[in-house]
Short mmCIF file of N, CA, C and O in Angstrom, two decimals:
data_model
loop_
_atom_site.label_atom_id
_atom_site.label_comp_id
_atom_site.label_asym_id
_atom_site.label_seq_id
_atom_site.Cartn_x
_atom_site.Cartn_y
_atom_site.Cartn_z
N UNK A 46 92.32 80.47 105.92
CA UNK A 46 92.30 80.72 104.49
C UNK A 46 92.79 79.46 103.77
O UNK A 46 93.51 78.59 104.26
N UNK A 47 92.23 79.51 102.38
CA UNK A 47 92.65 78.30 101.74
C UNK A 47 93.95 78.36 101.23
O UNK A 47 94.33 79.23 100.46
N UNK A 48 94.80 77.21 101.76
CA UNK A 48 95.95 77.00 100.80
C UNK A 48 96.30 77.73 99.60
O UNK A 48 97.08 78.64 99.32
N UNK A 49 95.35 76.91 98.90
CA UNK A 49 95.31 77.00 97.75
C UNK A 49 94.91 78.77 97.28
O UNK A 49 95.08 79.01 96.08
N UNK A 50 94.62 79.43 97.77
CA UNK A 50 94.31 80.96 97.47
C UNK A 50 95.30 81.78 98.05
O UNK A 50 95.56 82.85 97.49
N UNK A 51 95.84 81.49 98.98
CA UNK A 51 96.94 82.11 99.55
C UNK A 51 98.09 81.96 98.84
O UNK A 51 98.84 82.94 98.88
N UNK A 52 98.59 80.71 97.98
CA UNK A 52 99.39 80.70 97.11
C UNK A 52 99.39 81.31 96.15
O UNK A 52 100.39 81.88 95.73
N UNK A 53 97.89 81.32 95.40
CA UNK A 53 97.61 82.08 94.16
C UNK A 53 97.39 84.17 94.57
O UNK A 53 97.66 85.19 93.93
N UNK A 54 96.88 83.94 95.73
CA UNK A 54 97.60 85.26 96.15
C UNK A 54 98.56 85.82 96.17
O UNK A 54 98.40 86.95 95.72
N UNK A 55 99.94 85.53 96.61
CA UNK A 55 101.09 85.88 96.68
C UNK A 55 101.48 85.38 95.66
O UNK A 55 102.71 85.34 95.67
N UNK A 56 101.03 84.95 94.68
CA UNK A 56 101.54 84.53 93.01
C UNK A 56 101.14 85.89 92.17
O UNK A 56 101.82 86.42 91.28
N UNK A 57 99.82 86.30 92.69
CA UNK A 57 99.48 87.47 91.72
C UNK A 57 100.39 88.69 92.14
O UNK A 57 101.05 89.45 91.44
N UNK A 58 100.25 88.64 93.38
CA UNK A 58 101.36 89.85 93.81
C UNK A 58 102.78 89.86 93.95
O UNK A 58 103.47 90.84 94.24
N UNK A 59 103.10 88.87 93.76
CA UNK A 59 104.75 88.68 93.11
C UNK A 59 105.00 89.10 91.67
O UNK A 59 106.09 89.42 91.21
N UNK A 60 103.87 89.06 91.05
CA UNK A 60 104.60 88.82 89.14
C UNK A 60 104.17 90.12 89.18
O UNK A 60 104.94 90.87 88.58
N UNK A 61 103.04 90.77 89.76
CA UNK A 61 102.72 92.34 89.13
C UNK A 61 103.41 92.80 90.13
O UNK A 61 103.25 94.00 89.89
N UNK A 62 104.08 92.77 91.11
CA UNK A 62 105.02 93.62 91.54
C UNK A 62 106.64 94.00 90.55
O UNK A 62 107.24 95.05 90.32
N UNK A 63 106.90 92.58 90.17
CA UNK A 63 107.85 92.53 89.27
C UNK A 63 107.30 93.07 87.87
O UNK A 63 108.15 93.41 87.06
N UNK A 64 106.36 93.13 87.61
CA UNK A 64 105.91 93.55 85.92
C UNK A 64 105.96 95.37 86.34
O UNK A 64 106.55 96.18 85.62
N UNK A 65 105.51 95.63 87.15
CA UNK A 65 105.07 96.61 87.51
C UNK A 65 106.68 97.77 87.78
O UNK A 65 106.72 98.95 87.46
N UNK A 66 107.91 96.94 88.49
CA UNK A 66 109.35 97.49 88.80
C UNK A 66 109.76 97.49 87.07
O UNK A 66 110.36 98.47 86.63
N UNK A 67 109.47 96.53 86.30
CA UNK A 67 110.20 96.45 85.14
C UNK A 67 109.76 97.87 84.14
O UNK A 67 110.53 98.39 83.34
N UNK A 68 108.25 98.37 84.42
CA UNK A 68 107.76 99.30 83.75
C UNK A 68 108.70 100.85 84.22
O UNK A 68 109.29 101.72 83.56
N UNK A 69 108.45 100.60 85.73
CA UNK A 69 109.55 101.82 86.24
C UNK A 69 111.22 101.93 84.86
O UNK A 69 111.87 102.74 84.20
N UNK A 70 111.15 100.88 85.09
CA UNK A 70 112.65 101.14 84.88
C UNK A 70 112.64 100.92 83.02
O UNK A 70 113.70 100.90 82.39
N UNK A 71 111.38 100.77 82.40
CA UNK A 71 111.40 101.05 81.02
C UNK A 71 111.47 102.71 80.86
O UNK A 71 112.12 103.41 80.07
N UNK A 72 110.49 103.10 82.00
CA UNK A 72 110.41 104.45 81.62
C UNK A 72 111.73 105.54 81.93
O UNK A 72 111.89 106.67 81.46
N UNK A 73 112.71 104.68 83.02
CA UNK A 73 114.18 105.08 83.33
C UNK A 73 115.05 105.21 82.18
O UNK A 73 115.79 106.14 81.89
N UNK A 74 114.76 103.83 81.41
CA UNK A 74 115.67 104.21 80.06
C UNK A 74 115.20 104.89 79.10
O UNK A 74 116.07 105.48 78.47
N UNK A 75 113.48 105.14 78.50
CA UNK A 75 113.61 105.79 78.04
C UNK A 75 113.96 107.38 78.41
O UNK A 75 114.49 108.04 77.50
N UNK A 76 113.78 107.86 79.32
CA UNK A 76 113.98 109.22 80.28
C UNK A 76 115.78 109.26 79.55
O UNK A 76 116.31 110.23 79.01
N UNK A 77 116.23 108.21 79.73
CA UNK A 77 118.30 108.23 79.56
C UNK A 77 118.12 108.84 78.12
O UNK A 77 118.83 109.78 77.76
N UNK A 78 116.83 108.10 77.02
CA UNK A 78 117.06 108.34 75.23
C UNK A 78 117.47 106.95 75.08
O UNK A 78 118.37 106.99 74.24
N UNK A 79 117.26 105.47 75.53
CA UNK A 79 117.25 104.63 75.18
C UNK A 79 116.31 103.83 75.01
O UNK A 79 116.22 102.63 75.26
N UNK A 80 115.36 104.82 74.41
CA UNK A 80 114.15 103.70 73.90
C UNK A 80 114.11 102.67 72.77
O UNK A 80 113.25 102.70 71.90
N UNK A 81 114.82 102.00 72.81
CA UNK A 81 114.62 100.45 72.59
C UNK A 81 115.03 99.86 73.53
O UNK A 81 114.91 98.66 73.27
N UNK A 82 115.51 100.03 74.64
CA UNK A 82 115.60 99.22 75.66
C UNK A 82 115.00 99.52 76.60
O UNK A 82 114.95 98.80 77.60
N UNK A 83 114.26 100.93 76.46
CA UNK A 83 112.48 101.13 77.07
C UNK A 83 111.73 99.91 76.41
O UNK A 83 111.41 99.03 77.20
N UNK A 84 111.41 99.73 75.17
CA UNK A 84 110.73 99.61 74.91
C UNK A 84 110.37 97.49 75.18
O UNK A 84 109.38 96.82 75.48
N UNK A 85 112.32 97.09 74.74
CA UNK A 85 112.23 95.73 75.15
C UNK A 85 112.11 95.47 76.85
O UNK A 85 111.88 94.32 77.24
N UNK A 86 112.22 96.26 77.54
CA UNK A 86 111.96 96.46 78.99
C UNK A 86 110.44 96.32 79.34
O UNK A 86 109.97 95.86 80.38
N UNK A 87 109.55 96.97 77.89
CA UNK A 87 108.12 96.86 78.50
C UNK A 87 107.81 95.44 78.11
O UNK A 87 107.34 94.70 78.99
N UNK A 88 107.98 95.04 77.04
CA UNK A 88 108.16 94.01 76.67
C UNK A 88 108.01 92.57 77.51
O UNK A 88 107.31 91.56 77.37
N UNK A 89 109.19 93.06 78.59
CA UNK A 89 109.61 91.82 79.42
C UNK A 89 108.74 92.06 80.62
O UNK A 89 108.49 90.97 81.12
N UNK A 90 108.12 93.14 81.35
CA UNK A 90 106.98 93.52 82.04
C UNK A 90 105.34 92.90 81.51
O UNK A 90 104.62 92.54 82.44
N UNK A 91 104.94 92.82 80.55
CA UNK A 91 104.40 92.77 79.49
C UNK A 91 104.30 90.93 79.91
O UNK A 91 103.17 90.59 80.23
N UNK A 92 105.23 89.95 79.92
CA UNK A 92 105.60 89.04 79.86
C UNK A 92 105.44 88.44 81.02
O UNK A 92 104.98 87.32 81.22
N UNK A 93 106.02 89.53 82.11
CA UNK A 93 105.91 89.02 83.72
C UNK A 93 104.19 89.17 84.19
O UNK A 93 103.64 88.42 84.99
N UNK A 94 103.70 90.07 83.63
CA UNK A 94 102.20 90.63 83.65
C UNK A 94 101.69 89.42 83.66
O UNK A 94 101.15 89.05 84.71
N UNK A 95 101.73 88.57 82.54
CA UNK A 95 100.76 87.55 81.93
C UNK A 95 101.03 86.38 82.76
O UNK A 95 100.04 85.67 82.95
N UNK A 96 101.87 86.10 83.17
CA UNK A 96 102.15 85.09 84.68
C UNK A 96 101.27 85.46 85.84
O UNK A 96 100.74 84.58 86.51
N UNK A 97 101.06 87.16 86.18
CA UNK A 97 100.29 87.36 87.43
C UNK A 97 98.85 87.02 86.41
O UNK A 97 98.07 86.69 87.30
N UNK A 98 98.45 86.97 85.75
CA UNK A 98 96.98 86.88 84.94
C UNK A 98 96.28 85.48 84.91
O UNK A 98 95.13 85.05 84.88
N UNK A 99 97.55 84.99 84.94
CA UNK A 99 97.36 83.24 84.88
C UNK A 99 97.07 83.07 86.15
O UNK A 99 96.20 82.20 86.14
N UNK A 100 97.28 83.39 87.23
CA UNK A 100 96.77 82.98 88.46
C UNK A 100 95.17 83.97 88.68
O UNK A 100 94.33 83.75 89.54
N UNK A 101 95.15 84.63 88.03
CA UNK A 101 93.44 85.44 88.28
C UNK A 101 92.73 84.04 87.29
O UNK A 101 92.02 83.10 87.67
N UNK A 102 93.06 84.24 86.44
CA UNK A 102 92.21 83.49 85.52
C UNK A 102 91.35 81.93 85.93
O UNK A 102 90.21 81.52 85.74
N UNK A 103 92.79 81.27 86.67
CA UNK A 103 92.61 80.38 87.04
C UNK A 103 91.19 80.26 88.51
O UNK A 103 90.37 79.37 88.75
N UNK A 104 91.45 81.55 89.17
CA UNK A 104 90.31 81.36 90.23
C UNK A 104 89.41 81.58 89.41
O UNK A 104 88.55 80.71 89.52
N UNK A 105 89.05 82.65 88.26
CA UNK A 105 87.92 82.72 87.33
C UNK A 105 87.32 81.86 87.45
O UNK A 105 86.28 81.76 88.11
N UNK A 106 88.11 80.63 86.48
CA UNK A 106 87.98 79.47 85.62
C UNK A 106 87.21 78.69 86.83
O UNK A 106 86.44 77.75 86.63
N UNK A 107 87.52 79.20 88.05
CA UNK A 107 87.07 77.99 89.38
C UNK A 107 86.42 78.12 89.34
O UNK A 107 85.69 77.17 89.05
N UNK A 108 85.72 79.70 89.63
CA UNK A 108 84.19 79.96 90.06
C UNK A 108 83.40 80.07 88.87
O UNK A 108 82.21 80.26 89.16
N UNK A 109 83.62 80.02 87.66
CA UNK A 109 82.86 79.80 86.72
C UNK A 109 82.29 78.05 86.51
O UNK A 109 81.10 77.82 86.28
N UNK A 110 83.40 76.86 86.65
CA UNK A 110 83.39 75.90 87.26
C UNK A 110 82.38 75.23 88.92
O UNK A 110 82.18 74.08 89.32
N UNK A 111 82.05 76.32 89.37
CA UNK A 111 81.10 76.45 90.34
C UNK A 111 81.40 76.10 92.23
O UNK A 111 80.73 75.88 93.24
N UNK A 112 83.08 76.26 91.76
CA UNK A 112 84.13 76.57 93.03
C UNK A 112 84.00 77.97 93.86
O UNK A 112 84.77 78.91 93.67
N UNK A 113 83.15 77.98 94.60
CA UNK A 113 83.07 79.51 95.21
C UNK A 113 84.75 79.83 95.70
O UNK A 113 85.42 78.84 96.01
N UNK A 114 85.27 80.94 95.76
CA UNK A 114 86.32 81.42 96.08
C UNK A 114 85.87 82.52 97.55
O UNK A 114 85.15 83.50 97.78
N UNK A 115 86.68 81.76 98.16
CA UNK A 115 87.08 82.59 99.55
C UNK A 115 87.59 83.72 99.69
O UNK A 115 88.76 83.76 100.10
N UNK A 116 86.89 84.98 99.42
CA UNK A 116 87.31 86.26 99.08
C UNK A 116 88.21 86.55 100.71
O UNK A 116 87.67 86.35 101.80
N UNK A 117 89.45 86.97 100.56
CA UNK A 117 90.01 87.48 101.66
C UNK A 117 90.36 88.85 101.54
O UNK A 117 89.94 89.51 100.60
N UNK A 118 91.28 89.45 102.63
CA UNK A 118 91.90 90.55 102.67
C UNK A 118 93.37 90.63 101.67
O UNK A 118 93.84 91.66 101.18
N UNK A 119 93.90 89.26 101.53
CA UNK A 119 95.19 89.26 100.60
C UNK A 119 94.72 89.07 99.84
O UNK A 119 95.42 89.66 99.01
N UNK A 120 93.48 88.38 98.97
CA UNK A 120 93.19 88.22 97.84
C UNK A 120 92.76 89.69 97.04
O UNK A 120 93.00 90.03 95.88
N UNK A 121 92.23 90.22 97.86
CA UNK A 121 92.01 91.90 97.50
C UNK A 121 92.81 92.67 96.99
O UNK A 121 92.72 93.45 96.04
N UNK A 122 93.95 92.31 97.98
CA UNK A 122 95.05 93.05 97.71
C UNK A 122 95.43 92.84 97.04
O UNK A 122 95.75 93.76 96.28
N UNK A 123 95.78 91.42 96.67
CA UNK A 123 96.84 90.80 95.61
C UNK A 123 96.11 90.98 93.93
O UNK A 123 96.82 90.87 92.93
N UNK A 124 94.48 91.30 93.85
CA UNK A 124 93.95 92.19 92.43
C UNK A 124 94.21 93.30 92.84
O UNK A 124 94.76 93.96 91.96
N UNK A 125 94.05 93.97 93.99
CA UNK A 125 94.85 95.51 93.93
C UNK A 125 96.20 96.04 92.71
O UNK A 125 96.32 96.85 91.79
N UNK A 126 96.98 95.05 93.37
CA UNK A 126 98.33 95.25 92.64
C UNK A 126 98.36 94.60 91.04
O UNK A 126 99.03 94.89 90.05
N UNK A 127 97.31 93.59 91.28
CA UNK A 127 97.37 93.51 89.66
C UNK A 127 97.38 94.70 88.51
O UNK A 127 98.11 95.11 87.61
N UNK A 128 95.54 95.13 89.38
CA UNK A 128 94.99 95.97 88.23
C UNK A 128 96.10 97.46 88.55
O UNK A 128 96.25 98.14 87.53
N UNK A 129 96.90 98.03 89.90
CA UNK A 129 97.01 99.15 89.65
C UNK A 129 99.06 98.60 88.56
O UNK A 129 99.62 99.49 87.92
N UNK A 130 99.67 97.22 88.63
CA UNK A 130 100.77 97.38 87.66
C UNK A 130 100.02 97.50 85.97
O UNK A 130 100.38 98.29 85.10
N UNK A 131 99.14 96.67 85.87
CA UNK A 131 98.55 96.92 84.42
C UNK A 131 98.34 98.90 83.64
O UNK A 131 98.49 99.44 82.55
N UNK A 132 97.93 99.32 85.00
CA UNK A 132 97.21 100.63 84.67
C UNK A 132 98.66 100.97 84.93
O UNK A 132 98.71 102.06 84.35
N UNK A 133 99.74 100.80 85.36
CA UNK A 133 101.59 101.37 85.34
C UNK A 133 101.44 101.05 83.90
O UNK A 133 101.21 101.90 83.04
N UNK A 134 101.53 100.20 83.76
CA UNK A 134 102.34 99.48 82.66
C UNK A 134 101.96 100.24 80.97
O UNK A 134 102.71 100.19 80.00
N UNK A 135 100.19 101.13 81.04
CA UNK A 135 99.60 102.19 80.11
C UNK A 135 100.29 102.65 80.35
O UNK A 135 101.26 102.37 79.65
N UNK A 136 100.55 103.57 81.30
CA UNK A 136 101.12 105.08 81.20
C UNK A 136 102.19 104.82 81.31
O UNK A 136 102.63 105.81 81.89
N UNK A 137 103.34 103.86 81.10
CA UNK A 137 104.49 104.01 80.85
C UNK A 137 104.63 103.89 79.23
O UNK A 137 105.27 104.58 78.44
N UNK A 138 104.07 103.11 79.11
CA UNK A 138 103.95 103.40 77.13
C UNK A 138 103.85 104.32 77.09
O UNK A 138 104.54 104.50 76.09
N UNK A 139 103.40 105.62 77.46
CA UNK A 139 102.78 106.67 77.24
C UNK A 139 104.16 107.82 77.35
O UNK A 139 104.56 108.73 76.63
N UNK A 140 104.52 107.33 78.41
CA UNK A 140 105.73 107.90 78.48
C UNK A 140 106.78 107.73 78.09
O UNK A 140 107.62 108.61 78.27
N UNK A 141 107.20 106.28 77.26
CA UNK A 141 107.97 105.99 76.59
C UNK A 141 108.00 106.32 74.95
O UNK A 141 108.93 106.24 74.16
N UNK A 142 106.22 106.86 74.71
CA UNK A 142 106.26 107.32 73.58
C UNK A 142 106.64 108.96 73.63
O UNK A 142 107.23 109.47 72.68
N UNK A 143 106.28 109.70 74.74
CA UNK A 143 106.74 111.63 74.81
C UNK A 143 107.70 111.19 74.38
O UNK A 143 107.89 111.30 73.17
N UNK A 144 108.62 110.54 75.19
CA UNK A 144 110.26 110.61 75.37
C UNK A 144 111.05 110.22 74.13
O UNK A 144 112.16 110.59 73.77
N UNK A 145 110.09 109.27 73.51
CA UNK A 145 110.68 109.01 71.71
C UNK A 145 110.26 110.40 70.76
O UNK A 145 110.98 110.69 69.80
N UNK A 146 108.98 111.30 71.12
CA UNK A 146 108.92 112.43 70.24
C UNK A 146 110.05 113.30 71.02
O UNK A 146 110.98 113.83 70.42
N UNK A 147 109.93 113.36 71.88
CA UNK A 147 111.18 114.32 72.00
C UNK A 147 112.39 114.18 71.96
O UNK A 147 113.07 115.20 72.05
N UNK A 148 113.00 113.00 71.82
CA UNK A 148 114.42 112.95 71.41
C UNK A 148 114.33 112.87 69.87
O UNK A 148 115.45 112.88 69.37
N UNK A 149 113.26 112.79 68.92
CA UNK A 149 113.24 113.27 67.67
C UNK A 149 113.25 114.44 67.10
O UNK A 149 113.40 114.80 65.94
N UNK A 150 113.06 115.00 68.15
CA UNK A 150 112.77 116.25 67.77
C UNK A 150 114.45 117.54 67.91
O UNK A 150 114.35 118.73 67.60
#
């Protein structure tokens, strides 16, 4: 495998693993009734997200550039975990918004 993809592999699956723990634990505080620190929690997920994006983009940018990319088994994986912290990272908004109607209520 290429260097160079194996790095950007374990780059994508480092930051959406971390974007992805930070969403857990937005939806922990709001669950406590501390949604604003749900909410700056998604925030900082939100933030770590766009670091794992920068390494997709960049193979994009290759093969649009006319760099074929060496599809592997970690590279799979490592958009696995992208796309399934992004699709966390919805439904914790989602849940950070119940949890704000119901402590209004």
């Amino acid at each position: 495998m290429d260097e160079k993809i194996f790095e950007i592999s374990f780059g994508i699956i480092g930051y959406a693993g971390d974007a992805k723990g930070l969403a857990f634990e937005a939806i922990s505080e709001a669950k406590k009734g501390n949604i604003e620190a749900a909410r700056e929690t998604m925030k900082n997920s939100k933030e770590v997200i766009t670091k794992a994006h920068r390494f997709q983009t960049e193979l994009i940018q290759g093969e649009a550039s006319g760099n074929k990319t060496e599809v592997s088994v970690l590279l799979v994986h490592a958009q696995d975990h992208l796309m399934n912290a992004m699709n966390f990272q919805q439904l914790a908004e989602e849940f950070i918004d119940l949890y704000e109607k119901l402590e209004s209520k």
